[in-house]
PDB file of C-alpha atoms and ligand atoms in Angstrom:
ATOM      1  CA  UNK A   1     -14.509   5.878  -2.165  1.00 58.00           C
ATOM      2  CA  UNK A   2     -13.081   2.373  -2.213  1.00 88.00           C
ATOM      3  CA  UNK A   3      -9.307   3.389  -3.189  1.00 96.00           C
ATOM      4  CA  UNK A   4      -7.186   4.433  -0.103  1.00 98.00           C
ATOM      5  CA  UNK A   5      -4.094   5.901  -0.353  1.00 97.00           C
ATOM      6  CA  UNK A   6      -3.134   6.532   3.503  1.00 98.00           C
ATOM      7  CA  UNK A   7      -3.720   4.268   6.660  1.00 97.00           C
ATOM      8  CA  UNK A   8      -5.099   7.452   7.715  1.00 96.00           C
ATOM      9  CA  UNK A   9      -7.722   7.619   4.987  1.00 96.00           C
ATOM     10  CA  UNK A  10      -8.544   4.066   5.443  1.00 97.00           C
ATOM     11  CA  UNK A  11     -11.376   3.885   7.836  1.00 91.00           C
ATOM     12  CA  UNK A  12     -11.433  -0.098   8.277  1.00 91.00           C
ATOM     13  CA  UNK A  13      -8.987  -3.119   9.221  1.00 93.00           C
ATOM     14  CA  UNK A  14      -8.802  -6.284   7.495  1.00 95.00           C
ATOM     15  CA  UNK A  15     -10.771  -8.289   9.999  1.00 94.00           C
ATOM     16  CA  UNK A  16     -13.690  -5.672   9.693  1.00 94.00           C
ATOM     17  CA  UNK A  17     -13.973  -6.707   6.062  1.00 96.00           C
ATOM     18  CA  UNK A  18     -16.039  -9.483   4.166  1.00 96.00           C
ATOM     19  CA  UNK A  19     -14.261 -13.301   4.203  1.00 97.00           C
ATOM     20  CA  UNK A  20     -13.494 -14.758   1.175  1.00 98.00           C
ATOM     21  CA  UNK A  21     -11.686 -18.078   0.311  1.00 96.00           C
ATOM     22  CA  UNK A  22      -8.474 -18.791  -0.493  1.00 96.00           C
ATOM     23  CA  UNK A  23      -7.513 -19.060  -4.416  1.00 96.00           C
ATOM     24  CA  UNK A  24      -6.366 -22.971  -3.976  1.00 94.00           C
ATOM     25  CA  UNK A  25      -5.576 -23.982  -7.424  1.00 98.00           C
ATOM     26  CA  UNK A  26      -2.632 -22.434  -9.785  1.00 98.00           C
ATOM     27  CA  UNK A  27      -1.941 -21.986 -13.284  1.00 98.00           C
ATOM     28  CA  UNK A  28       1.599 -22.548 -14.672  1.00 98.00           C
ATOM     29  CA  UNK A  29       3.055 -21.634 -18.029  1.00 98.00           C
ATOM     30  CA  UNK A  30       5.227 -23.978 -19.963  1.00 98.00           C
ATOM     31  CA  UNK A  31       8.582 -22.531 -20.494  1.00 98.00           C
ATOM     32  CA  UNK A  32       9.338 -24.320 -23.485  1.00 98.00           C
ATOM     33  CA  UNK A  33       9.680 -20.795 -25.406  1.00 98.00           C
ATOM     34  CA  UNK A  34      10.882 -18.852 -22.158  1.00 98.00           C
ATOM     35  CA  UNK A  35      13.781 -16.191 -23.337  1.00 98.00           C
ATOM     36  CA  UNK A  36      14.886 -12.506 -22.931  1.00 98.00           C
ATOM     37  CA  UNK A  37      14.890 -11.002 -26.506  1.00 98.00           C
ATOM     38  CA  UNK A  38      14.242  -7.508 -25.214  1.00 97.00           C
ATOM     39  CA  UNK A  39      14.453  -5.622 -21.701  1.00 98.00           C
ATOM     40  CA  UNK A  40      11.259  -4.674 -20.785  1.00 98.00           C
ATOM     41  CA  UNK A  41      12.547  -4.290 -17.029  1.00 98.00           C
ATOM     42  CA  UNK A  42      15.787  -3.474 -15.777  1.00 97.00           C
ATOM     43  CA  UNK A  43      16.681  -7.139 -14.484  1.00 98.00           C
ATOM     44  CA  UNK A  44      16.819  -8.346 -18.152  1.00 98.00           C
ATOM     45  CA  UNK A  45      19.841  -6.434 -19.202  1.00 97.00           C
ATOM     46  CA  UNK A  46      23.139  -6.105 -17.157  1.00 92.00           C
ATOM     47  CA  UNK A  47      24.909  -2.666 -16.217  1.00 88.00           C
ATOM     48  CA  UNK A  48      26.238  -2.688 -20.137  1.00 92.00           C
ATOM     49  CA  UNK A  49      23.213  -3.077 -21.634  1.00 93.00           C
ATOM     50  CA  UNK A  50      23.734  -6.711 -22.655  1.00 97.00           C
ATOM     51  CA  UNK A  51      20.682  -9.096 -22.217  1.00 98.00           C
ATOM     52  CA  UNK A  52      20.543 -11.861 -19.888  1.00 98.00           C
ATOM     53  CA  UNK A  53      21.158 -15.147 -21.491  1.00 97.00           C
ATOM     54  CA  UNK A  54      18.802 -18.202 -20.609  1.00 97.00           C
ATOM     55  CA  UNK A  55      19.749 -21.733 -20.009  1.00 98.00           C
ATOM     56  CA  UNK A  56      16.618 -23.067 -21.048  1.00 97.00           C
ATOM     57  CA  UNK A  57      16.896 -26.583 -19.917  1.00 98.00           C
ATOM     58  CA  UNK A  58      18.159 -25.258 -16.550  1.00 98.00           C
ATOM     59  CA  UNK A  59      14.902 -23.063 -16.568  1.00 98.00           C
ATOM     60  CA  UNK A  60      12.525 -26.403 -17.315  1.00 98.00           C
ATOM     61  CA  UNK A  61      14.102 -28.238 -14.612  1.00 98.00           C
ATOM     62  CA  UNK A  62      13.589 -25.253 -12.096  1.00 98.00           C
ATOM     63  CA  UNK A  63      10.009 -24.595 -13.340  1.00 98.00           C
ATOM     64  CA  UNK A  64       9.190 -28.662 -12.740  1.00 98.00           C
ATOM     65  CA  UNK A  65      10.751 -28.446  -9.296  1.00 98.00           C
ATOM     66  CA  UNK A  66       8.155 -25.614  -9.251  1.00 98.00           C
ATOM     67  CA  UNK A  67       5.088 -27.540 -10.166  1.00 98.00           C
ATOM     68  CA  UNK A  68       6.468 -30.873  -8.059  1.00 98.00           C
ATOM     69  CA  UNK A  69       6.454 -28.324  -4.768  1.00 98.00           C
ATOM     70  CA  UNK A  70       2.865 -27.230  -5.376  1.00 98.00           C
ATOM     71  CA  UNK A  71       1.574 -30.602  -6.208  1.00 98.00           C
ATOM     72  CA  UNK A  72       3.530 -32.133  -2.829  1.00 98.00           C
ATOM     73  CA  UNK A  73       1.590 -29.560  -0.652  1.00 98.00           C
ATOM     74  CA  UNK A  74      -1.671 -30.650  -2.410  1.00 98.00           C
ATOM     75  CA  UNK A  75      -2.170 -27.511  -4.876  1.00 98.00           C
ATOM     76  CA  UNK A  76      -3.815 -28.546  -8.016  1.00 98.00           C
ATOM     77  CA  UNK A  77      -1.683 -27.357 -11.023  1.00 98.00           C
ATOM     78  CA  UNK A  78      -3.052 -26.544 -14.421  1.00 98.00           C
ATOM     79  CA  UNK A  79      -0.517 -25.869 -17.256  1.00 98.00           C
ATOM     80  CA  UNK A  80      -0.838 -23.423 -20.117  1.00 98.00           C
ATOM     81  CA  UNK A  81       0.926 -24.668 -23.490  1.00 98.00           C
ATOM     82  CA  UNK A  82       3.827 -23.043 -24.911  1.00 98.00           C
ATOM     83  CA  UNK A  83       3.017 -20.964 -28.019  1.00 98.00           C
ATOM     84  CA  UNK A  84       5.581 -19.913 -30.526  1.00 98.00           C
ATOM     85  CA  UNK A  85       7.481 -16.742 -29.797  1.00 97.00           C
ATOM     86  CA  UNK A  86       5.593 -15.662 -26.435  1.00 98.00           C
ATOM     87  CA  UNK A  87       8.585 -15.838 -24.575  1.00 98.00           C
ATOM     88  CA  UNK A  88       7.092 -14.241 -21.525  1.00 98.00           C
ATOM     89  CA  UNK A  89       4.078 -17.028 -21.217  1.00 98.00           C
ATOM     90  CA  UNK A  90       5.391 -18.628 -18.129  1.00 98.00           C
ATOM     91  CA  UNK A  91       4.822 -15.513 -16.140  1.00 98.00           C
ATOM     92  CA  UNK A  92       1.129 -16.372 -15.859  1.00 98.00           C
ATOM     93  CA  UNK A  93       0.575 -13.806 -12.866  1.00 98.00           C
ATOM     94  CA  UNK A  94       0.295 -11.132 -15.287  1.00 98.00           C
ATOM     95  CA  UNK A  95      -2.638 -11.646 -18.355  1.00 98.00           C
ATOM     96  CA  UNK A  96      -5.271 -11.731 -15.547  1.00 98.00           C
ATOM     97  CA  UNK A  97      -6.197 -11.355 -11.801  1.00 98.00           C
ATOM     98  CA  UNK A  98      -8.793 -13.699 -10.221  1.00 98.00           C
ATOM     99  CA  UNK A  99     -10.675 -12.084  -7.490  1.00 98.00           C
ATOM    100  CA  UNK A 100     -12.431 -14.040  -5.216  1.00 98.00           C
ATOM    101  CA  UNK A 101     -16.087 -12.841  -3.865  1.00 98.00           C
ATOM    102  CA  UNK A 102     -17.524 -12.993  -0.455  1.00 97.00           C
ATOM    103  CA  UNK A 103     -20.422 -14.741  -2.018  1.00 97.00           C
ATOM    104  CA  UNK A 104     -17.707 -17.724  -2.903  1.00 96.00           C
ATOM    105  CA  UNK A 105     -17.888 -17.079  -6.198  1.00 97.00           C
ATOM    106  CA  UNK A 106     -14.989 -15.478  -8.352  1.00 97.00           C
ATOM    107  CA  UNK A 107     -14.189 -13.308 -11.282  1.00 98.00           C
ATOM    108  CA  UNK A 108     -11.393 -12.656 -13.631  1.00 98.00           C
ATOM    109  CA  UNK A 109     -10.453  -9.325 -14.963  1.00 98.00           C
ATOM    110  CA  UNK A 110      -7.988  -9.562 -18.084  1.00 98.00           C
ATOM    111  CA  UNK A 111      -4.999  -7.657 -18.401  1.00 98.00           C
ATOM    112  CA  UNK A 112      -3.929  -4.787 -20.302  1.00 98.00           C
ATOM    113  CA  UNK A 113      -0.057  -5.681 -21.042  1.00 98.00           C
ATOM    114  CA  UNK A 114       2.307  -2.427 -20.950  1.00 98.00           C
ATOM    115  CA  UNK A 115       4.557  -4.026 -23.532  1.00 98.00           C
ATOM    116  CA  UNK A 116       2.924  -5.309 -27.147  1.00 97.00           C
ATOM    117  CA  UNK A 117       4.961  -8.250 -26.832  1.00 97.00           C
ATOM    118  CA  UNK A 118       2.852  -9.610 -24.390  1.00 98.00           C
ATOM    119  CA  UNK A 119      -0.369  -8.950 -25.389  1.00 98.00           C
ATOM    120  CA  UNK A 120      -1.202 -12.028 -27.301  1.00 98.00           C
ATOM    121  CA  UNK A 121      -0.929 -13.676 -23.812  1.00 98.00           C
ATOM    122  CA  UNK A 122      -4.462 -12.139 -22.706  1.00 98.00           C
ATOM    123  CA  UNK A 123      -6.573 -14.248 -25.320  1.00 98.00           C
ATOM    124  CA  UNK A 124      -4.479 -17.332 -23.691  1.00 98.00           C
ATOM    125  CA  UNK A 125      -5.790 -16.491 -20.116  1.00 98.00           C
ATOM    126  CA  UNK A 126      -9.337 -15.851 -21.724  1.00 98.00           C
ATOM    127  CA  UNK A 127      -9.636 -19.379 -23.181  1.00 98.00           C
ATOM    128  CA  UNK A 128      -8.308 -20.820 -19.909  1.00 98.00           C
ATOM    129  CA  UNK A 129     -10.491 -19.158 -17.496  1.00 98.00           C
ATOM    130  CA  UNK A 130     -13.780 -19.305 -19.864  1.00 98.00           C
ATOM    131  CA  UNK A 131     -13.195 -23.216 -20.043  1.00 98.00           C
ATOM    132  CA  UNK A 132     -12.537 -23.148 -16.022  1.00 98.00           C
ATOM    133  CA  UNK A 133     -15.985 -21.310 -15.941  1.00 98.00           C
ATOM    134  CA  UNK A 134     -14.899 -18.309 -14.121  1.00 98.00           C
ATOM    135  CA  UNK A 135     -16.782 -15.149 -14.985  1.00 98.00           C
ATOM    136  CA  UNK A 136     -14.710 -13.029 -17.236  1.00 98.00           C
ATOM    137  CA  UNK A 137     -14.449  -8.946 -16.510  1.00 98.00           C
ATOM    138  CA  UNK A 138     -12.676  -6.555 -18.929  1.00 97.00           C
ATOM    139  CA  UNK A 139     -10.973  -2.979 -18.328  1.00 97.00           C
ATOM    140  CA  UNK A 140     -12.760   0.013 -20.281  1.00 96.00           C
ATOM    141  CA  UNK A 141     -11.191   1.202 -23.049  1.00 93.00           C
ATOM    142  CA  UNK A 142      -9.842   4.036 -21.350  1.00 95.00           C
ATOM    143  CA  UNK A 143      -7.253   1.950 -19.102  1.00 97.00           C
ATOM    144  CA  UNK A 144      -3.898   1.777 -20.698  1.00 95.00           C
ATOM    145  CA  UNK A 145      -2.234  -0.654 -18.628  1.00 98.00           C
ATOM    146  CA  UNK A 146      -2.967  -3.039 -16.208  1.00 98.00           C
ATOM    147  CA  UNK A 147      -1.009  -6.238 -15.615  1.00 98.00           C
ATOM    148  CA  UNK A 148      -3.528  -8.530 -13.588  1.00 98.00           C
ATOM    149  CA  UNK A 149      -2.049 -10.357 -10.158  1.00 97.00           C
ATOM    150  CA  UNK A 150       1.557  -8.681 -10.876  1.00 98.00           C
ATOM    151  CA  UNK A 151      -0.020  -5.691  -9.392  1.00 98.00           C
ATOM    152  CA  UNK A 152      -3.186  -6.778  -7.934  1.00 98.00           C
ATOM    153  CA  UNK A 153      -2.659  -8.912  -4.524  1.00 98.00           C
ATOM    154  CA  UNK A 154      -5.419 -10.345  -3.084  1.00 98.00           C
ATOM    155  CA  UNK A 155      -5.119  -9.830   1.106  1.00 98.00           C
ATOM    156  CA  UNK A 156      -5.587 -13.735   2.003  1.00 98.00           C
ATOM    157  CA  UNK A 157      -9.316 -14.280   3.272  1.00 97.00           C
ATOM    158  CA  UNK A 158     -10.467 -10.735   2.921  1.00 98.00           C
ATOM    159  CA  UNK A 159     -12.486  -8.996   0.556  1.00 97.00           C
ATOM    160  CA  UNK A 160      -9.264  -6.419   0.554  1.00 98.00           C
ATOM    161  CA  UNK A 161      -7.150  -6.029  -2.707  1.00 98.00           C
ATOM    162  CA  UNK A 162      -3.325  -4.223  -2.382  1.00 98.00           C
ATOM    163  CA  UNK A 163      -2.980  -2.436  -5.574  1.00 98.00           C
ATOM    164  CA  UNK A 164       0.262  -1.208  -7.277  1.00 98.00           C
ATOM    165  CA  UNK A 165       0.736   1.793  -9.639  1.00 98.00           C
ATOM    166  CA  UNK A 166       3.469   1.983 -11.549  1.00 98.00           C
ATOM    167  CA  UNK A 167       5.388   0.984 -14.859  1.00 98.00           C
ATOM    168  CA  UNK A 168       3.128  -1.441 -15.174  1.00 98.00           C
ATOM    169  CA  UNK A 169      -0.367  -0.609 -14.186  1.00 98.00           C
ATOM    170  CA  UNK A 170      -2.162   2.808 -14.297  1.00 98.00           C
ATOM    171  CA  UNK A 171      -4.470   4.103 -11.481  1.00 98.00           C
ATOM    172  CA  UNK A 172      -7.331   4.010 -13.830  1.00 98.00           C
ATOM    173  CA  UNK A 173      -7.281   0.678 -13.622  1.00 98.00           C
ATOM    174  CA  UNK A 174      -7.963   0.450  -9.955  1.00 98.00           C
ATOM    175  CA  UNK A 175     -10.629   3.027 -10.300  1.00 98.00           C
ATOM    176  CA  UNK A 176     -12.346   0.578 -12.857  1.00 98.00           C
ATOM    177  CA  UNK A 177     -12.384  -2.006 -10.406  1.00 98.00           C
ATOM    178  CA  UNK A 178     -13.521   0.109  -7.729  1.00 97.00           C
ATOM    179  CA  UNK A 179     -16.733   1.449  -9.845  1.00 97.00           C
ATOM    180  CA  UNK A 180     -17.371  -2.543 -10.525  1.00 97.00           C
ATOM    181  CA  UNK A 181     -16.935  -3.483  -6.566  1.00 97.00           C
ATOM    182  CA  UNK A 182     -17.936  -0.407  -4.415  1.00 95.00           C
ATOM    183  CA  UNK A 183     -18.042  -2.809  -1.569  1.00 95.00           C
ATOM    184  CA  UNK A 184     -14.114  -3.767  -2.005  1.00 97.00           C
ATOM    185  CA  UNK A 185     -11.370  -2.144  -0.321  1.00 97.00           C
ATOM    186  CA  UNK A 186      -8.453  -1.283  -2.591  1.00 98.00           C
ATOM    187  CA  UNK A 187      -5.144   0.259  -0.956  1.00 98.00           C
ATOM    188  CA  UNK A 188      -3.298   1.980  -3.639  1.00 98.00           C
ATOM    189  CA  UNK A 189       0.676   1.836  -3.513  1.00 98.00           C
ATOM    190  CA  UNK A 190       2.968   4.012  -5.711  1.00 98.00           C
ATOM    191  CA  UNK A 191       5.904   1.883  -6.732  1.00 98.00           C
ATOM    192  CA  UNK A 192       9.258   4.271  -6.093  1.00 97.00           C
ATOM    193  CA  UNK A 193      12.009   1.986  -7.237  1.00 98.00           C
ATOM    194  CA  UNK A 194      12.162   0.535 -11.038  1.00 98.00           C
ATOM    195  CA  UNK A 195      13.711  -2.533  -9.699  1.00 98.00           C
ATOM    196  CA  UNK A 196      10.948  -3.443  -7.800  1.00 98.00           C
ATOM    197  CA  UNK A 197       8.031  -2.385 -11.251  1.00 98.00           C
ATOM    198  CA  UNK A 198       5.531  -4.893 -10.329  1.00 98.00           C
ATOM    199  CA  UNK A 199       3.491  -4.818  -6.722  1.00 98.00           C
ATOM    200  CA  UNK A 200       4.515  -8.171  -6.379  1.00 98.00           C
ATOM    201  CA  UNK A 201       8.187  -8.172  -6.595  1.00 98.00           C
ATOM    202  CA  UNK A 202       7.676  -5.833  -3.342  1.00 98.00           C
ATOM    203  CA  UNK A 203       5.209  -7.256  -1.543  1.00 98.00           C
ATOM    204  CA  UNK A 204       4.273 -10.903  -0.792  1.00 98.00           C
ATOM    205  CA  UNK A 205       0.585 -11.357   1.464  1.00 98.00           C
ATOM    206  CA  UNK A 206       1.397 -14.596   3.764  1.00 98.00           C
ATOM    207  CA  UNK A 207      -1.634 -14.406   5.748  1.00 98.00           C
ATOM    208  CA  UNK A 208      -4.000 -12.035   7.279  1.00 97.00           C
ATOM    209  CA  UNK A 209      -1.622 -10.229   9.472  1.00 97.00           C
ATOM    210  CA  UNK A 210       1.659 -11.710   7.756  1.00 98.00           C
ATOM    211  CA  UNK A 211       3.456 -10.406   4.589  1.00 98.00           C
ATOM    212  CA  UNK A 212       7.052  -9.928   3.447  1.00 98.00           C
ATOM    213  CA  UNK A 213       7.920  -6.423   1.925  1.00 99.00           C
ATOM    214  CA  UNK A 214      10.679  -4.396   1.005  1.00 98.00           C
ATOM    215  CA  UNK A 215      11.196  -0.798   2.164  1.00 98.00           C
ATOM    216  CA  UNK A 216      12.952   0.525  -0.788  1.00 98.00           C
ATOM    217  CA  UNK A 217       9.916  -0.233  -3.082  1.00 98.00           C
ATOM    218  CA  UNK A 218       7.377   2.081  -1.142  1.00 98.00           C
ATOM    219  CA  UNK A 219       6.859   5.646  -0.187  1.00 98.00           C
ATOM    220  CA  UNK A 220       6.000   6.600   3.736  1.00 98.00           C
ATOM    221  CA  UNK A 221       2.387   6.643   2.889  1.00 98.00           C
ATOM    222  CA  UNK A 222       2.648   3.273   1.169  1.00 98.00           C
ATOM    223  CA  UNK A 223       4.568   1.657   4.055  1.00 98.00           C
ATOM    224  CA  UNK A 224       1.968   3.008   7.142  1.00 98.00           C
ATOM    225  CA  UNK A 225      -0.768   1.489   4.321  1.00 98.00           C
ATOM    226  CA  UNK A 226       0.189  -1.892   4.436  1.00 98.00           C
ATOM    227  CA  UNK A 227       1.615  -2.108   7.811  1.00 98.00           C
ATOM    228  CA  UNK A 228      -1.695  -1.137   8.896  1.00 98.00           C
ATOM    229  CA  UNK A 229      -3.065  -4.069   6.787  1.00 98.00           C
ATOM    230  CA  UNK A 230      -0.437  -6.572   7.749  1.00 98.00           C
ATOM    231  CA  UNK A 231       0.162  -5.749  11.414  1.00 97.00           C
ATOM    232  CA  UNK A 232       2.996  -8.530  11.492  1.00 98.00           C
ATOM    233  CA  UNK A 233       4.751  -7.724   8.541  1.00 98.00           C
ATOM    234  CA  UNK A 234       8.319  -8.963   7.756  1.00 98.00           C
ATOM    235  CA  UNK A 235      10.723  -6.022   6.379  1.00 98.00           C
ATOM    236  CA  UNK A 236      12.767  -8.083   4.045  1.00 98.00           C
ATOM    237  CA  UNK A 237      16.680  -6.826   3.340  1.00 98.00           C
ATOM    238  CA  UNK A 238      17.080  -5.081   0.060  1.00 98.00           C
ATOM    239  CA  UNK A 239      19.513  -7.417  -1.178  1.00 98.00           C
ATOM    240  CA  UNK A 240      17.185 -10.677  -0.373  1.00 98.00           C
ATOM    241  CA  UNK A 241      14.171  -8.459  -2.191  1.00 98.00           C
ATOM    242  CA  UNK A 242      16.780  -8.317  -4.999  1.00 98.00           C
ATOM    243  CA  UNK A 243      16.815 -11.986  -5.179  1.00 98.00           C
ATOM    244  CA  UNK A 244      12.832 -11.959  -5.516  1.00 98.00           C
ATOM    245  CA  UNK A 245      11.947 -12.565  -1.709  1.00 98.00           C
ATOM    246  CA  UNK A 246       9.177 -10.656  -2.015  1.00 98.00           C
ATOM    247  CA  UNK A 247       7.845 -12.920  -4.883  1.00 98.00           C
ATOM    248  CA  UNK A 248       7.001 -15.632  -2.572  1.00 98.00           C
ATOM    249  CA  UNK A 249       3.834 -17.335  -3.009  1.00 98.00           C
ATOM    250  CA  UNK A 250       1.668 -18.698   0.471  1.00 98.00           C
ATOM    251  CA  UNK A 251      -0.880 -20.690  -1.444  1.00 98.00           C
ATOM    252  CA  UNK A 252      -2.389 -22.065   1.793  1.00 97.00           C
ATOM    253  CA  UNK A 253      -1.756 -19.866   4.936  1.00 96.00           C
ATOM    254  CA  UNK A 254       1.454 -22.157   5.777  1.00 98.00           C
ATOM    255  CA  UNK A 255       3.625 -23.038   3.042  1.00 98.00           C
ATOM    256  CA  UNK A 256       5.837 -20.169   1.640  1.00 98.00           C
ATOM    257  CA  UNK A 257       7.476 -21.129  -1.762  1.00 98.00           C
ATOM    258  CA  UNK A 258      10.276 -19.079  -1.897  1.00 98.00           C
ATOM    259  CA  UNK A 259      13.728 -18.406  -3.602  1.00 98.00           C
ATOM    260  CA  UNK A 260      16.368 -20.305  -2.390  1.00 98.00           C
ATOM    261  CA  UNK A 261      18.979 -18.114  -0.050  1.00 96.00           C
ATOM    262  CA  UNK A 262      16.733 -15.804   1.083  1.00 98.00           C
ATOM    263  CA  UNK A 263      17.977 -16.506   5.102  1.00 98.00           C
ATOM    264  CA  UNK A 264      16.602 -13.735   6.574  1.00 98.00           C
ATOM    265  CA  UNK A 265      12.896 -14.067   5.130  1.00 98.00           C
ATOM    266  CA  UNK A 266      13.205 -17.855   5.524  1.00 98.00           C
ATOM    267  CA  UNK A 267      13.990 -17.692   9.472  1.00 98.00           C
ATOM    268  CA  UNK A 268      11.831 -14.775  10.147  1.00 98.00           C
ATOM    269  CA  UNK A 269       9.032 -16.816   8.300  1.00 98.00           C
ATOM    270  CA  UNK A 270       9.773 -20.064  10.508  1.00 98.00           C
ATOM    271  CA  UNK A 271       9.953 -18.412  13.852  1.00 98.00           C
ATOM    272  CA  UNK A 272       6.211 -17.036  12.718  1.00 98.00           C
ATOM    273  CA  UNK A 273       5.247 -20.569  12.061  1.00 98.00           C
ATOM    274  CA  UNK A 274       5.456 -20.743   8.355  1.00 98.00           C
ATOM    275  CA  UNK A 275       7.029 -23.231   6.444  1.00 98.00           C
ATOM    276  CA  UNK A 276       9.529 -21.950   3.711  1.00 98.00           C
ATOM    277  CA  UNK A 277       9.790 -24.395   0.605  1.00 98.00           C
ATOM    278  CA  UNK A 278      12.995 -22.832  -1.066  1.00 98.00           C
ATOM    279  CA  UNK A 279      13.300 -23.437  -4.496  1.00 98.00           C
ATOM    280  CA  UNK A 280      16.109 -22.467  -7.211  1.00 98.00           C
ATOM    281  CA  UNK A 281      14.844 -19.802  -9.943  1.00 98.00           C
ATOM    282  CA  UNK A 282      17.640 -18.158 -11.036  1.00 98.00           C
ATOM    283  CA  UNK A 283      16.564 -18.349 -15.069  1.00 98.00           C
ATOM    284  CA  UNK A 284      13.241 -16.621 -14.466  1.00 98.00           C
ATOM    285  CA  UNK A 285      14.917 -13.919 -12.511  1.00 98.00           C
ATOM    286  CA  UNK A 286      17.051 -13.043 -15.095  1.00 98.00           C
ATOM    287  CA  UNK A 287      13.736 -12.055 -17.022  1.00 98.00           C
ATOM    288  CA  UNK A 288      12.614 -10.109 -13.696  1.00 98.00           C
ATOM    289  CA  UNK A 289      10.461 -12.692 -11.789  1.00 98.00           C
ATOM    290  CA  UNK A 290      10.435 -15.942  -9.624  1.00 98.00           C
ATOM    291  CA  UNK A 291       7.684 -17.820  -7.986  1.00 98.00           C
ATOM    292  CA  UNK A 292       4.918 -15.574  -7.739  1.00 98.00           C
ATOM    293  CA  UNK A 293       4.946 -14.145 -11.486  1.00 98.00           C
ATOM    294  CA  UNK A 294       5.534 -17.597 -12.416  1.00 98.00           C
ATOM    295  CA  UNK A 295       1.551 -18.561 -11.148  1.00 98.00           C
ATOM    296  CA  UNK A 296      -2.166 -17.408 -11.734  1.00 98.00           C
ATOM    297  CA  UNK A 297      -4.060 -18.488  -8.452  1.00 98.00           C
ATOM    298  CA  UNK A 298      -7.571 -18.629  -9.136  1.00 98.00           C
TER     299      UNK A 298
HETATM  300  N1  LIG B 301       9.866 -10.586 -18.297  1.00 58.45           N
HETATM  301  C1  LIG B 301       8.751 -10.252 -17.636  1.00 58.45           C
HETATM  302  C2  LIG B 301       8.206  -8.736 -18.071  1.00 58.45           C
HETATM  303  O1  LIG B 301       9.041  -7.795 -17.539  1.00 58.45           O
HETATM  304  C3  LIG B 301       8.639 -10.615 -16.371  1.00 58.45           C
HETATM  305  C4  LIG B 301       7.249 -10.684 -15.541  1.00 58.45           C
HETATM  306  C5  LIG B 301       7.497 -11.162 -14.204  1.00 58.45           C
HETATM  307  N2  LIG B 301       5.927 -11.207 -13.550  1.00 58.45           N
HETATM  308  C6  LIG B 301       5.828 -10.428 -12.577  1.00 58.45           C
HETATM  309  N3  LIG B 301       4.535 -10.647 -12.100  1.00 58.45           N
HETATM  310  N4  LIG B 301       6.386  -9.681 -11.672  1.00 58.45           N
HETATM  311  O2  LIG B 301       6.790  -8.584 -18.016  1.00 58.45           O
END
């Protein structure tokens, strides 16, 4: 039974699990079509229900800074070309999840997007991943929603997955993954707060022992589980998490790409030897995403 909901029921700890390699490359999505045209999460409209307005020129400049930051630290970047009408295609974290395996291989699970407007993105990921030579897996028909690595976070360096259940991913998805990989430990978190609608808005794995997280997104079981998996986890204050501090990405165990202005998260990380790279992602935050959402690690 490799799905675990409480720290008490989880008999192992990360150091006892098979090692896997880090996913060292990223796929970004060209933001040429990026826009907010319907509010599919609470960040996309203001208090009066008016849709956020995107400055597309600024969005492109922010995206180019993100791309340049990855390249500067030696992370190879691939780009998914824009497609007419696919306004969220730049959020490449959602249409698939790449899982590193203990034998050194990897496999990609294709998403079942919760909103029809995003479903066409999945075929584009399928094409990209097939060309990259990564074996593809599909969820059974009975899985209603599964949004890739928005809700499935690989534990750095170990055969262990942190799995969110909420508005975008159904528990059935994690059961399907567990059946395919009985040797994989999957820790299941119920998302509690609609502002943290994907697990990647609430928890950012940084290393084998450290992660950023926001308390408000989790129930007690979830908090105990993540603290057991990441004994040095850093609780980020709510106001920083609402700036998407927990949507940071650490591709190499050292550099952490994170939204600018999350002072507490940045100083706690520096104290532990990480090097935060602060980036402005204001235009993408208006759509409910920041750094982690803007990339697929593969
Ligand atoms: N507007 C997009 C959506 O609601 C944002 C996706 C952000 N992605 C993420 N992994 N949190 O689907």
